[in-house]
Short mmCIF file of C-alpha atoms and ligand atoms in Angstrom, two decimals:
data_model
loop_
_atom_site.label_atom_id
_atom_site.label_comp_id
_atom_site.label_asym_id
_atom_site.label_seq_id
_atom_site.Cartn_x
_atom_site.Cartn_y
_atom_site.Cartn_z
CA MET A 1 63.03 -19.15 -108.52
CA LYS A 2 61.98 -22.81 -109.32
CA LEU A 3 63.90 -22.69 -112.46
CA LEU A 4 66.90 -21.70 -110.35
CA LYS A 5 66.22 -24.15 -108.01
CA THR A 6 66.13 -27.16 -110.79
CA LEU A 7 69.22 -25.88 -112.04
CA PHE A 8 70.97 -25.83 -108.78
CA LEU A 9 69.59 -29.32 -107.66
CA LEU A 10 71.03 -30.61 -111.34
CA LEU A 11 74.30 -29.06 -110.59
CA PHE A 12 74.54 -30.86 -107.64
CA THR A 13 73.70 -33.89 -108.68
CA LEU A 14 76.40 -33.59 -111.12
CA GLN A 15 78.57 -32.75 -108.31
CA ILE A 16 77.35 -36.12 -106.38
CA PHE A 17 78.17 -37.87 -109.69
CA ILE A 18 81.78 -36.49 -110.24
CA ALA A 19 82.31 -37.05 -106.74
CA CYS A 20 81.36 -40.80 -106.75
CA GLY A 21 83.81 -41.08 -109.41
CA GLN A 22 86.31 -40.28 -107.08
CA THR A 23 85.47 -42.24 -104.20
CA LYS A 24 84.50 -45.37 -105.12
CA ASN A 25 81.48 -47.74 -103.20
CA THR A 26 80.36 -44.28 -101.98
CA THR A 27 76.52 -43.33 -102.99
CA PHE A 28 75.58 -39.73 -101.80
CA THR A 29 72.25 -38.55 -101.16
CA HIS A 30 70.24 -35.54 -101.19
CA GLU A 31 70.40 -35.35 -97.46
CA ASP A 32 74.19 -35.47 -97.77
CA THR A 33 73.69 -32.59 -99.90
CA LEU A 34 71.72 -30.64 -97.81
CA ARG A 35 74.26 -31.22 -95.14
CA GLY A 36 77.07 -30.73 -96.97
CA SER A 37 76.56 -27.90 -99.76
CA ILE A 38 76.06 -24.03 -99.55
CA THR A 39 72.74 -24.51 -100.66
CA PRO A 40 70.51 -21.35 -101.76
CA GLU A 41 68.52 -21.33 -98.45
CA ARG A 42 72.38 -20.61 -96.54
CA ILE A 43 74.40 -18.67 -98.87
CA TRP A 44 72.14 -15.72 -98.62
CA TRP A 45 72.90 -14.98 -94.74
CA ASP A 46 75.98 -14.33 -93.27
CA LEU A 47 75.87 -15.70 -90.02
CA LYS A 48 77.13 -13.08 -87.04
CA TYR A 49 75.91 -14.20 -83.68
CA TYR A 50 74.46 -16.89 -81.62
CA GLU A 51 72.62 -17.16 -78.40
CA LEU A 52 72.19 -20.68 -77.75
CA ARG A 53 70.28 -21.59 -74.37
CA VAL A 54 69.86 -25.39 -73.46
CA LYS A 55 68.48 -26.93 -70.57
CA VAL A 56 70.07 -30.15 -70.23
CA ASN A 57 68.12 -32.70 -68.16
CA PRO A 58 70.02 -36.33 -67.23
CA ALA A 59 67.56 -38.00 -65.60
CA ASP A 60 65.46 -38.73 -68.75
CA LYS A 61 68.54 -38.15 -70.95
CA ALA A 62 66.58 -34.94 -72.87
CA ILE A 63 67.08 -31.55 -73.92
CA SER A 64 65.18 -28.53 -74.90
CA GLY A 65 65.82 -24.86 -75.44
CA SER A 66 66.59 -22.38 -78.12
CA THR A 67 68.73 -20.64 -80.18
CA LYS A 68 68.65 -17.34 -81.36
CA VAL A 69 70.42 -16.37 -84.71
CA PHE A 70 71.90 -13.41 -85.47
CA TYR A 71 72.62 -12.81 -89.24
CA GLU A 72 73.09 -10.12 -91.67
CA VAL A 73 71.22 -10.37 -95.41
CA LEU A 74 73.98 -10.59 -98.29
CA LYS A 75 71.03 -11.07 -100.80
CA PRO A 76 67.55 -10.92 -100.73
CA TYR A 77 65.71 -14.33 -99.89
CA GLN A 78 62.87 -15.52 -98.01
CA THR A 79 63.69 -18.88 -97.22
CA ILE A 80 66.13 -19.82 -94.23
CA GLN A 81 67.84 -23.32 -93.94
CA ILE A 82 68.36 -24.18 -90.23
CA ASP A 83 69.61 -27.77 -89.48
CA LEU A 84 68.57 -30.15 -86.54
CA GLN A 85 68.77 -33.74 -86.11
CA PRO A 86 66.06 -36.32 -85.10
CA PRO A 87 64.95 -36.99 -82.56
CA LEU A 88 65.10 -33.57 -81.86
CA LYS A 89 62.44 -31.60 -83.17
CA ILE A 90 62.07 -27.62 -83.90
CA GLU A 91 58.77 -26.45 -82.07
CA LYS A 92 58.68 -22.89 -82.88
CA VAL A 93 60.62 -20.59 -84.99
CA THR A 94 59.59 -16.81 -84.83
CA GLN A 95 61.15 -13.29 -86.02
CA ASP A 96 60.31 -10.20 -84.32
CA GLY A 97 58.04 -12.00 -82.43
CA LYS A 98 55.78 -13.65 -85.18
CA GLU A 99 55.79 -17.39 -85.74
CA LEU A 100 57.27 -18.59 -88.99
CA SER A 101 55.96 -21.74 -90.72
CA PHE A 102 58.57 -24.19 -92.04
CA LYS A 103 58.58 -27.54 -93.91
CA GLN A 104 61.17 -30.21 -93.50
CA ASP A 105 63.27 -31.20 -96.21
CA GLY A 106 64.77 -34.82 -95.76
CA ALA A 107 65.27 -35.65 -91.56
CA ASN A 108 67.49 -32.50 -90.75
CA ALA A 109 67.07 -29.33 -92.71
CA TYR A 110 64.44 -27.31 -91.56
CA MET A 111 63.54 -24.65 -94.70
CA ILE A 112 61.61 -21.74 -92.79
CA SER A 113 59.81 -19.15 -94.76
CA LEU A 114 60.57 -15.72 -93.52
CA LYS A 115 57.40 -12.95 -93.54
CA LYS A 116 59.45 -9.57 -93.40
CA ASP A 117 61.28 -9.10 -96.58
CA GLN A 118 64.95 -9.46 -96.29
CA ILE A 119 66.90 -6.42 -97.43
CA LYS A 120 70.17 -6.55 -98.47
CA GLY A 121 72.72 -5.51 -95.37
CA LYS A 122 70.05 -5.61 -92.55
CA ASN A 123 70.78 -7.44 -89.63
CA GLU A 124 68.13 -9.78 -88.74
CA SER A 125 67.50 -12.46 -86.06
CA ILE A 126 64.98 -15.75 -85.92
CA ILE A 127 64.64 -17.80 -82.72
CA VAL A 128 64.36 -21.27 -82.96
CA THR A 129 62.57 -23.39 -80.22
CA TYR A 130 63.17 -27.06 -79.94
CA SER A 131 63.26 -30.10 -77.72
CA GLY A 132 63.57 -34.35 -77.13
CA LYS A 133 66.41 -36.78 -76.86
CA PRO A 134 69.08 -36.52 -78.69
CA ILE A 135 71.31 -38.78 -80.41
CA VAL A 136 72.93 -40.57 -78.01
CA ALA A 137 76.58 -41.27 -78.57
CA LYS A 138 77.67 -44.54 -79.73
CA ARG A 139 81.37 -44.72 -80.01
CA PRO A 140 82.32 -40.47 -78.74
CA PRO A 141 84.12 -38.84 -80.40
CA TRP A 142 83.92 -40.74 -83.62
CA ASP A 143 80.04 -41.58 -83.74
CA GLY A 144 79.09 -38.63 -81.51
CA GLY A 145 76.00 -37.36 -79.99
CA PHE A 146 75.38 -36.64 -76.16
CA GLN A 147 76.80 -39.26 -73.74
CA TRP A 148 75.33 -39.74 -70.53
CA VAL A 149 76.83 -41.62 -68.19
CA LYS A 150 77.85 -41.55 -64.10
CA ASP A 151 81.08 -41.00 -62.09
CA LYS A 152 82.26 -43.30 -59.59
CA ALA A 153 80.62 -41.47 -57.16
CA GLY A 154 77.04 -41.77 -58.85
CA ASN A 155 77.02 -38.28 -60.30
CA ASP A 156 75.92 -37.59 -63.82
CA PHE A 157 78.56 -37.13 -66.02
CA VAL A 158 77.60 -35.78 -69.59
CA ALA A 159 79.36 -34.69 -72.25
CA THR A 160 78.71 -33.93 -76.20
CA SER A 161 80.78 -34.52 -79.23
CA CYS A 162 79.69 -34.02 -82.66
CA GLN A 163 82.47 -33.88 -85.36
CA GLY A 164 81.20 -34.88 -88.63
CA LEU A 165 77.90 -35.59 -87.28
CA GLY A 166 77.36 -32.09 -86.98
CA SER A 167 75.94 -29.94 -83.90
CA SER A 168 72.67 -29.88 -85.44
CA ALA A 169 72.67 -33.27 -83.56
CA TRP A 170 71.82 -31.21 -80.62
CA TRP A 171 71.56 -27.57 -81.21
CA PRO A 172 69.33 -26.28 -84.45
CA CYS A 173 72.30 -24.22 -86.17
CA LYS A 174 73.46 -23.27 -89.75
CA ASP A 175 75.71 -26.87 -89.90
CA HIS A 176 78.13 -26.02 -92.56
CA MET A 177 81.81 -25.27 -91.69
CA TYR A 178 82.06 -22.16 -94.33
CA ASP A 179 80.42 -19.77 -91.96
CA GLU A 180 81.60 -19.16 -88.34
CA CYS A 181 79.54 -16.60 -85.78
CA ASP A 182 81.46 -14.15 -85.25
CA SER A 183 81.15 -14.92 -81.22
CA MET A 184 78.48 -16.60 -79.20
CA LEU A 185 76.89 -17.02 -75.82
CA VAL A 186 76.40 -20.87 -74.62
CA SER A 187 74.06 -20.75 -71.78
CA ILE A 188 73.63 -24.11 -70.40
CA THR A 189 70.97 -25.32 -67.56
CA VAL A 190 72.13 -28.26 -65.73
CA PRO A 191 70.86 -29.76 -62.03
CA LYS A 192 72.21 -27.86 -59.37
CA ASN A 193 74.67 -29.77 -57.87
CA LEU A 194 76.70 -30.11 -61.13
CA MET A 195 78.43 -27.66 -63.53
CA ASP A 196 78.76 -26.65 -66.78
CA VAL A 197 82.08 -26.06 -68.57
CA SER A 198 81.99 -24.84 -72.50
CA ASN A 199 83.25 -22.76 -74.52
CA GLY A 200 85.22 -19.25 -73.69
CA ARG A 201 84.61 -17.93 -70.41
CA LEU A 202 82.14 -18.26 -67.64
CA ARG A 203 80.23 -14.91 -67.45
CA LYS A 204 77.87 -15.81 -64.97
CA VAL A 205 76.09 -18.33 -63.03
CA THR A 206 72.21 -18.08 -62.05
CA GLU A 207 70.54 -20.10 -59.21
CA ASN A 208 67.11 -21.27 -60.68
CA GLN A 209 64.21 -21.74 -58.25
CA ASP A 210 63.29 -24.98 -59.83
CA GLY A 211 66.75 -26.58 -58.69
CA THR A 212 68.84 -25.93 -61.53
CA LYS A 213 71.92 -23.79 -62.23
CA THR A 214 72.61 -21.96 -65.18
CA PHE A 215 76.10 -21.45 -66.47
CA ASP A 216 76.30 -18.90 -69.27
CA TRP A 217 79.57 -19.26 -71.31
CA PHE A 218 80.83 -16.22 -73.57
CA VAL A 219 83.19 -17.18 -76.68
CA LYS A 220 84.61 -13.76 -77.93
CA ASN A 221 86.15 -15.20 -80.99
CA PRO A 222 84.83 -16.64 -84.29
CA ILE A 223 84.24 -20.69 -83.43
CA ASN A 224 83.52 -23.60 -85.74
CA ASN A 225 79.66 -25.64 -84.96
CA TYR A 226 81.79 -28.79 -83.99
CA GLY A 227 84.12 -26.60 -81.58
CA ILE A 228 80.71 -25.84 -79.20
CA ASN A 229 80.60 -28.47 -76.17
CA VAL A 230 78.44 -29.04 -73.19
CA ASN A 231 80.18 -30.71 -70.31
CA VAL A 232 78.23 -31.32 -67.18
CA GLY A 233 79.75 -32.93 -64.12
CA ASN A 234 80.66 -32.80 -60.62
CA TYR A 235 83.77 -30.76 -61.65
CA VAL A 236 86.48 -29.48 -58.94
CA HIS A 237 88.84 -26.57 -60.98
CA PHE A 238 92.22 -25.39 -60.76
CA ASP A 239 94.28 -23.15 -62.80
CA GLU A 240 97.37 -21.22 -63.65
CA VAL A 241 98.37 -17.73 -65.40
CA TYR A 242 100.71 -18.35 -69.05
CA ALA A 243 103.36 -15.68 -69.61
CA GLY A 244 102.71 -16.33 -73.69
CA GLU A 245 103.46 -14.09 -76.69
CA LYS A 246 100.36 -12.47 -76.61
CA GLY A 247 100.70 -11.64 -72.72
CA LYS A 248 98.73 -13.27 -70.00
CA LEU A 249 96.92 -16.67 -71.17
CA SER A 250 94.70 -18.15 -68.61
CA MET A 251 94.63 -21.79 -68.61
CA ASP A 252 91.78 -23.46 -66.47
CA TYR A 253 91.60 -27.18 -65.71
CA TYR A 254 88.35 -28.86 -64.73
CA VAL A 255 88.53 -32.61 -63.53
CA LEU A 256 86.60 -35.00 -61.25
CA PRO A 257 87.13 -34.69 -57.81
CA GLU A 258 88.98 -38.26 -57.43
CA ASN A 259 91.64 -37.31 -60.40
CA LEU A 260 92.64 -34.02 -59.13
CA ASP A 261 96.15 -35.06 -58.33
CA LYS A 262 96.62 -37.03 -60.61
CA ALA A 263 95.66 -34.09 -62.93
CA LYS A 264 97.51 -31.41 -61.09
CA GLU A 265 100.85 -33.54 -62.56
CA GLN A 266 99.79 -34.32 -65.96
CA PHE A 267 98.24 -31.35 -67.00
CA LYS A 268 101.88 -29.64 -66.10
CA GLN A 269 102.33 -30.64 -69.94
CA ALA A 270 99.39 -28.16 -71.13
CA SER A 271 101.73 -25.25 -69.86
CA MET A 272 104.48 -27.20 -71.77
CA MET A 273 102.26 -27.62 -74.83
CA MET A 274 101.59 -24.04 -75.07
CA LYS A 275 105.18 -23.11 -75.02
CA ALA A 276 106.23 -25.62 -77.82
CA PHE A 277 103.14 -24.82 -79.95
CA GLU A 278 103.62 -20.81 -79.73
CA HIS A 279 107.28 -21.05 -80.84
CA TRP A 280 106.11 -23.29 -83.92
CA PHE A 281 102.73 -22.00 -84.53
CA GLY A 282 102.51 -18.29 -83.26
CA PRO A 283 100.35 -16.81 -80.57
CA TYR A 284 97.63 -19.36 -79.31
CA PRO A 285 94.76 -17.78 -81.38
CA PHE A 286 92.12 -16.88 -78.43
CA TYR A 287 93.85 -15.18 -75.59
CA GLU A 288 90.59 -13.46 -75.16
CA ASP A 289 88.74 -16.76 -74.44
CA GLY A 290 91.75 -18.33 -72.30
CA TYR A 291 92.66 -21.95 -72.68
CA LYS A 292 90.83 -24.63 -70.62
CA LEU A 293 91.43 -28.68 -70.61
CA VAL A 294 88.31 -30.32 -69.39
CA GLU A 295 87.77 -34.06 -68.40
CA VAL A 296 85.31 -36.05 -70.06
CA PRO A 297 84.10 -39.51 -70.27
CA TYR A 298 85.67 -40.30 -74.25
CA LEU A 299 89.42 -39.94 -75.35
CA GLY A 300 89.15 -36.47 -76.49
CA MET A 301 87.87 -33.72 -78.76
CA GLU A 302 89.54 -30.23 -80.05
CA HIS A 303 86.75 -27.75 -78.83
CA GLN A 304 87.45 -24.51 -79.12
CA SER A 305 88.66 -22.95 -76.01
CA SER A 306 87.64 -26.07 -74.01
CA VAL A 307 89.61 -28.64 -75.19
CA THR A 308 88.48 -32.19 -73.55
CA TYR A 309 90.16 -34.66 -71.90
CA GLY A 310 89.94 -38.46 -71.75
CA ASN A 311 93.44 -39.80 -72.36
CA LYS A 312 93.08 -41.66 -68.48
CA TYR A 313 95.79 -38.99 -67.09
CA GLN A 314 98.90 -41.16 -68.83
CA ASN A 315 101.38 -40.43 -71.43
CA GLY A 316 101.15 -41.98 -75.47
CA TYR A 317 97.60 -42.46 -76.71
CA LEU A 318 96.09 -44.67 -74.39
CA GLY A 319 98.93 -45.65 -72.99
CA ARG A 320 100.45 -46.65 -76.74
CA ASP A 321 102.97 -45.00 -78.82
CA LEU A 322 101.79 -44.69 -82.34
CA SER A 323 105.27 -44.30 -83.71
CA GLY A 324 106.64 -47.52 -82.17
CA THR A 325 109.70 -45.36 -81.35
CA GLY A 326 109.37 -44.64 -77.54
CA TRP A 327 108.96 -40.97 -78.39
CA GLY A 328 105.43 -41.00 -78.28
CA LEU A 329 105.29 -42.24 -75.05
CA LYS A 330 107.01 -39.31 -73.27
CA TRP A 331 104.29 -36.90 -73.62
CA ASP A 332 100.52 -36.86 -73.38
CA PHE A 333 99.09 -37.87 -77.05
CA ILE A 334 95.51 -36.25 -75.96
CA ILE A 335 97.11 -32.82 -74.44
CA ILE A 336 99.38 -32.42 -77.33
CA HIS A 337 97.48 -33.49 -80.07
CA GLU A 338 94.16 -31.83 -79.49
CA SER A 339 95.49 -28.68 -78.37
CA GLY A 340 97.52 -28.44 -81.45
CA HIS A 341 93.97 -28.45 -83.33
CA GLU A 342 93.77 -24.89 -81.63
CA TRP A 343 96.13 -23.57 -84.50
CA PHE A 344 94.87 -25.96 -87.20
CA ALA A 345 91.23 -26.43 -87.00
CA ASN A 346 89.85 -23.63 -84.84
CA ASN A 347 91.86 -20.92 -86.19
CA ILE A 348 92.53 -21.97 -89.21
CA THR A 349 89.54 -23.95 -90.42
CA TYR A 350 88.41 -26.10 -93.46
CA LYS A 351 85.27 -24.82 -95.40
CA ASP A 352 84.44 -28.27 -96.55
CA MET A 353 85.05 -31.64 -94.98
CA ALA A 354 86.45 -32.87 -98.11
CA ASP A 355 89.45 -30.57 -96.42
CA MET A 356 89.69 -32.16 -93.24
CA TRP A 357 93.81 -32.86 -93.99
CA ILE A 358 94.20 -28.90 -92.87
CA HIS A 359 93.19 -29.96 -89.40
CA GLU A 360 94.32 -33.41 -88.82
CA SER A 361 97.51 -33.65 -90.92
CA PHE A 362 98.99 -30.10 -89.83
CA THR A 363 97.77 -31.63 -86.03
CA ASN A 364 99.80 -35.08 -86.65
CA TYR A 365 102.75 -32.76 -87.85
CA SER A 366 102.63 -31.11 -84.38
CA GLU A 367 103.24 -33.97 -82.71
CA ASN A 368 106.47 -33.90 -84.48
CA LEU A 369 106.87 -30.88 -83.50
CA TYR A 370 106.52 -31.07 -80.08
CA THR A 371 108.36 -33.91 -79.83
CA GLU A 372 111.56 -32.09 -81.49
CA TYR A 373 111.22 -28.68 -79.03
CA TYR A 374 111.74 -30.95 -76.00
CA PHE A 375 114.17 -33.89 -77.31
CA GLY A 376 115.53 -32.81 -80.69
CA LYS A 377 115.21 -32.70 -83.93
CA GLU A 378 116.32 -36.36 -84.77
CA ALA A 379 113.80 -37.68 -81.65
CA GLY A 380 110.81 -35.54 -83.83
CA ALA A 381 111.83 -37.02 -87.01
CA ALA A 382 112.12 -40.38 -85.62
CA TYR A 383 108.69 -40.21 -84.60
CA VAL A 384 107.02 -38.75 -87.55
CA ILE A 385 108.65 -41.35 -89.69
CA GLY A 386 107.85 -43.97 -87.21
CA THR A 387 103.84 -43.03 -87.68
CA ARG A 388 103.88 -44.39 -91.28
CA LYS A 389 103.51 -47.87 -90.00
CA GLY A 390 99.95 -46.87 -89.37
CA ILE A 391 99.52 -45.26 -93.22
CA ARG A 392 97.22 -47.44 -95.64
CA ASN A 393 97.19 -45.95 -98.72
CA ASP A 394 93.82 -47.26 -99.47
CA LYS A 395 92.28 -43.93 -100.96
CA PRO A 396 92.91 -40.43 -101.29
CA ILE A 397 93.34 -37.82 -98.07
CA ILE A 398 90.64 -35.40 -99.77
CA GLY A 399 87.20 -36.68 -99.46
CA ALA A 400 84.04 -35.54 -102.04
CA TYR A 401 83.09 -32.09 -102.01
CA SER A 402 80.14 -30.71 -101.01
CA VAL A 403 78.69 -33.77 -99.36
CA ASN A 404 79.89 -33.59 -95.90
CA ASN A 405 82.32 -36.42 -96.81
CA SER A 406 85.62 -36.64 -95.11
CA GLY A 407 88.77 -39.00 -97.30
CA SER A 408 91.12 -41.16 -96.12
CA GLY A 409 92.06 -41.50 -92.53
CA ASP A 410 95.81 -40.94 -93.83
CA MET A 411 95.22 -37.74 -93.47
CA TYR A 412 97.03 -38.16 -90.36
CA SER A 413 99.89 -39.83 -90.46
CA LYS A 414 100.65 -39.73 -93.94
CA GLY A 415 99.49 -36.01 -94.00
CA GLY A 416 102.03 -35.33 -91.45
CA ASN A 417 104.97 -37.29 -93.35
CA MET A 418 104.09 -35.52 -96.47
CA LEU A 419 104.42 -32.16 -94.48
CA HIS A 420 107.60 -33.30 -92.86
CA THR A 421 108.77 -33.99 -96.55
CA ILE A 422 108.21 -30.49 -97.60
CA ARG A 423 110.07 -29.58 -94.93
CA GLN A 424 112.64 -30.87 -96.39
CA ILE A 425 112.53 -29.19 -99.65
CA THR A 426 112.50 -26.06 -98.01
CA ASN A 427 115.64 -26.95 -96.54
CA ASN A 428 115.80 -24.01 -93.93
CA ASP A 429 114.43 -24.52 -90.66
CA GLU A 430 113.89 -21.05 -89.41
CA LYS A 431 112.17 -20.48 -92.73
CA TRP A 432 110.15 -23.33 -92.36
CA ARG A 433 108.90 -21.99 -88.86
CA GLN A 434 108.17 -19.07 -90.37
CA ILE A 435 105.60 -20.65 -92.89
CA LEU A 436 103.84 -22.22 -90.08
CA ARG A 437 103.62 -19.31 -88.14
CA GLY A 438 102.46 -16.95 -91.44
CA LEU A 439 99.73 -19.48 -91.89
CA ASN A 440 98.34 -18.93 -88.59
CA LYS A 441 98.62 -14.72 -89.37
CA THR A 442 97.29 -15.15 -93.03
CA PHE A 443 94.73 -17.08 -92.19
CA TYR A 444 93.98 -16.09 -88.76
CA HIS A 445 90.34 -16.86 -87.42
CA GLN A 446 89.11 -18.40 -90.90
CA THR A 447 87.75 -20.56 -92.73
CA VAL A 448 89.88 -22.03 -95.82
CA THR A 449 89.98 -24.05 -99.03
CA THR A 450 92.79 -26.74 -99.38
CA GLN A 451 93.97 -24.44 -102.45
CA GLN A 452 94.03 -21.39 -100.29
CA ILE A 453 96.82 -23.71 -97.74
CA GLU A 454 98.59 -25.31 -100.96
CA ASP A 455 99.01 -22.04 -102.93
CA TYR A 456 100.40 -20.47 -99.43
CA LEU A 457 102.92 -23.12 -98.94
CA SER A 458 103.68 -23.24 -102.50
CA LYS A 459 104.43 -19.48 -102.41
CA ASN A 460 106.54 -19.48 -99.52
CA VAL A 461 108.20 -22.53 -99.80
CA GLY A 462 109.53 -20.83 -103.15
CA ARG A 463 108.84 -23.57 -105.39
CA ASP A 464 105.44 -25.05 -106.89
CA LEU A 465 104.44 -27.91 -104.87
CA SER A 466 101.01 -28.48 -106.69
CA LYS A 467 102.22 -31.87 -107.95
CA VAL A 468 103.66 -33.20 -104.50
CA PHE A 469 100.08 -31.96 -103.40
CA ASP A 470 98.19 -33.95 -106.08
CA GLN A 471 100.27 -36.81 -105.74
CA TYR A 472 99.78 -36.72 -101.43
CA LEU A 473 96.43 -35.45 -101.25
CA ARG A 474 94.46 -36.64 -104.35
CA ASP A 475 95.97 -40.04 -105.35
CA SER A 476 97.02 -42.96 -103.00
CA LYS A 477 100.48 -44.38 -104.39
CA ILE A 478 103.76 -43.41 -102.64
CA PRO A 479 106.58 -42.27 -105.42
CA VAL A 480 109.28 -44.73 -106.15
CA LEU A 481 112.66 -43.21 -107.12
CA GLU A 482 113.64 -45.87 -109.47
CA TYR A 483 117.50 -45.91 -110.39
CA SER A 484 119.96 -48.16 -111.67
CA ILE A 485 123.94 -48.14 -111.61
CA GLU A 486 125.74 -48.76 -114.64
CA LYS A 487 129.65 -47.88 -115.63
CA ASN A 488 129.89 -44.94 -113.22
CA LYS A 489 126.63 -43.67 -113.98
CA ILE A 490 123.33 -43.08 -112.13
CA LYS A 491 119.90 -43.20 -113.75
CA TYR A 492 116.87 -42.15 -112.01
CA ARG A 493 113.13 -41.15 -112.33
CA TRP A 494 110.00 -41.07 -110.46
CA THR A 495 107.51 -43.75 -110.83
CA ASN A 496 104.43 -45.25 -109.39
CA CYS A 497 103.03 -41.80 -109.31
CA ILE A 498 100.82 -39.04 -110.75
CA GLU A 499 101.95 -37.79 -114.12
CA GLY A 500 104.33 -34.72 -113.95
CA PHE A 501 105.24 -35.38 -110.64
CA ASP A 502 108.65 -33.11 -109.84
CA MET A 503 109.68 -33.60 -106.34
CA PRO A 504 113.18 -33.23 -105.20
CA VAL A 505 114.76 -35.37 -103.16
CA LYS A 506 117.97 -35.83 -100.82
CA VAL A 507 120.09 -38.66 -101.83
CA ALA A 508 123.62 -39.86 -100.86
CA VAL A 509 125.86 -41.18 -103.77
CA ASP A 510 128.32 -43.55 -103.13
CA GLY A 511 128.20 -42.97 -99.01
CA GLY A 512 128.46 -39.01 -99.93
CA LYS A 513 126.62 -36.21 -98.44
CA MET A 514 123.18 -36.05 -98.73
CA ASP A 515 122.16 -33.54 -101.61
CA PHE A 516 119.32 -32.73 -103.61
CA ILE A 517 118.56 -34.29 -106.73
CA TYR A 518 115.67 -33.22 -109.36
CA PRO A 519 113.78 -36.29 -110.53
CA SER A 520 111.24 -36.37 -113.03
CA THR A 521 109.03 -39.00 -114.53
CA SER A 522 111.72 -39.28 -117.57
CA TRP A 523 114.91 -40.71 -117.04
CA LYS A 524 118.06 -38.79 -115.89
CA THR A 525 121.31 -39.23 -115.02
CA MET A 526 124.41 -38.28 -112.43
CA LYS A 527 127.96 -39.82 -111.63
CA GLY A 528 127.44 -42.55 -109.37
CA LYS A 529 129.59 -45.92 -108.97
CA SER A 530 128.24 -48.11 -106.44
CA ASP A 531 125.26 -46.54 -104.38
CA LEU A 532 122.84 -44.44 -103.83
CA LYS A 533 120.65 -43.54 -100.32
CA VAL A 534 117.79 -41.69 -99.96
CA ASP A 535 117.11 -39.19 -96.94
CA GLU A 536 114.78 -41.21 -95.13
CA ASN A 537 113.34 -38.26 -93.92
CA PHE A 538 111.30 -38.09 -97.25
CA TYR A 539 107.81 -40.00 -97.53
CA VAL A 540 109.02 -42.33 -100.87
CA THR A 541 110.31 -45.70 -101.50
CA ALA A 542 113.21 -46.56 -103.97
CA LYS A 543 113.64 -49.44 -105.79
CA THR A 544 117.16 -50.17 -107.79
CA MET A 545 116.72 -52.08 -111.46
ZN1 ZN B 1 92.69 -34.54 -84.55
#
């Protein structure tokens, strides 16, 4: 056992070393490895179900509660890793009523010793009891935790957000994305004048003797850690039933009373979103849990089946158009973008945060598809091309693996433009739509690696796109189509690119029709007299020599 552990640590040190080579100036710690890797204390058990019970006390910004973790033993092992971030503390862990001992490894990882023999194939559970004052969000949702504010009427208005940071910022859990629970109870107790809105459907409200109320929310589908959330406020509610691809879908809206009228108007875009995205991506992935849009004090987040909203009831991104074309002011960025994540983030979820492009590139691209659905193909294209102004090309989109690290923020608009470029290569709009729908069907409710998504796209587009992905996801350069025109001949090749870059691109020669050429990194020639124009839908640049 000890030797195994040493070997394992060595392996990870090596991995970190490699990871450091990829992303300069970043050093990772043992804690990053505990947080971001599938450790021996995680790999042996399969998470099945969580019963999360939390009492939220806004008066002293404290919480207390427990997580009951249900799991199946995949291979015998006697230590289980549960994560919880300080200042919160685990008080007690039990299995079958017997108290267990635990050791902390670093600040967040608790290594719990199990007394009972863990037998392959058996279903077991532990109860982890905890309390304290959770991390206060500094800049939610990017720098998350608990946010404690008051609404205009002086009522407490409380929300959690924890993407990246991890849900162990506010409850004890297996804080790694590769393993999702199959379903979950989120039971939240709040002062009785307030309401909690979490994920899934509200099953039960209990009035307690001590002046509190408990809201039991039940999630019937697999859910990722950061998708789970608590929203406490003096909410009012309205709803509608949407006739969708899979039947009737309940759409519920929770907002502060002073915003009810504005919300009734602005949230009309929620069903418009549903229509557009079911068209492009297939059925909403969580009919059983419904769809909710919940007002929060921060900008917003893709919490599964309870998308949170803080875009101030206006179109654009806090009133701004990220594309600079005007199309981004035709719709509410947070309703469209965060809901787009229901397909790419909540349905198809990355196993490792290094592959976060799977969430953000597709969802950025969904903004373009929403625009196209209501305003036409040219509008959608103009939008995605317009967002190129925000691309930095500073470092690769894919981050370092196994250390909870995400790559460049270019995973948004550059990733969206990569997908728009791959659509051009596909050159068949209906085929492309079926590929997007096929992704959501093939990887339905799954956690995935970038390789699975890349392979699916190559296979279904019908062309090996590995060099395209290597270029746009693993390198920061934008390929240049270099060409020269001499004596009725055009010489052309790819430069400023990875070795072997072989992406086809559409060009118009001498003012003719756009058509494919197949450049490589060596020179090729074609007929042409005076002019070459590259289709601007491809995210490349061109340079004449
Ligand atoms: Zn996003």
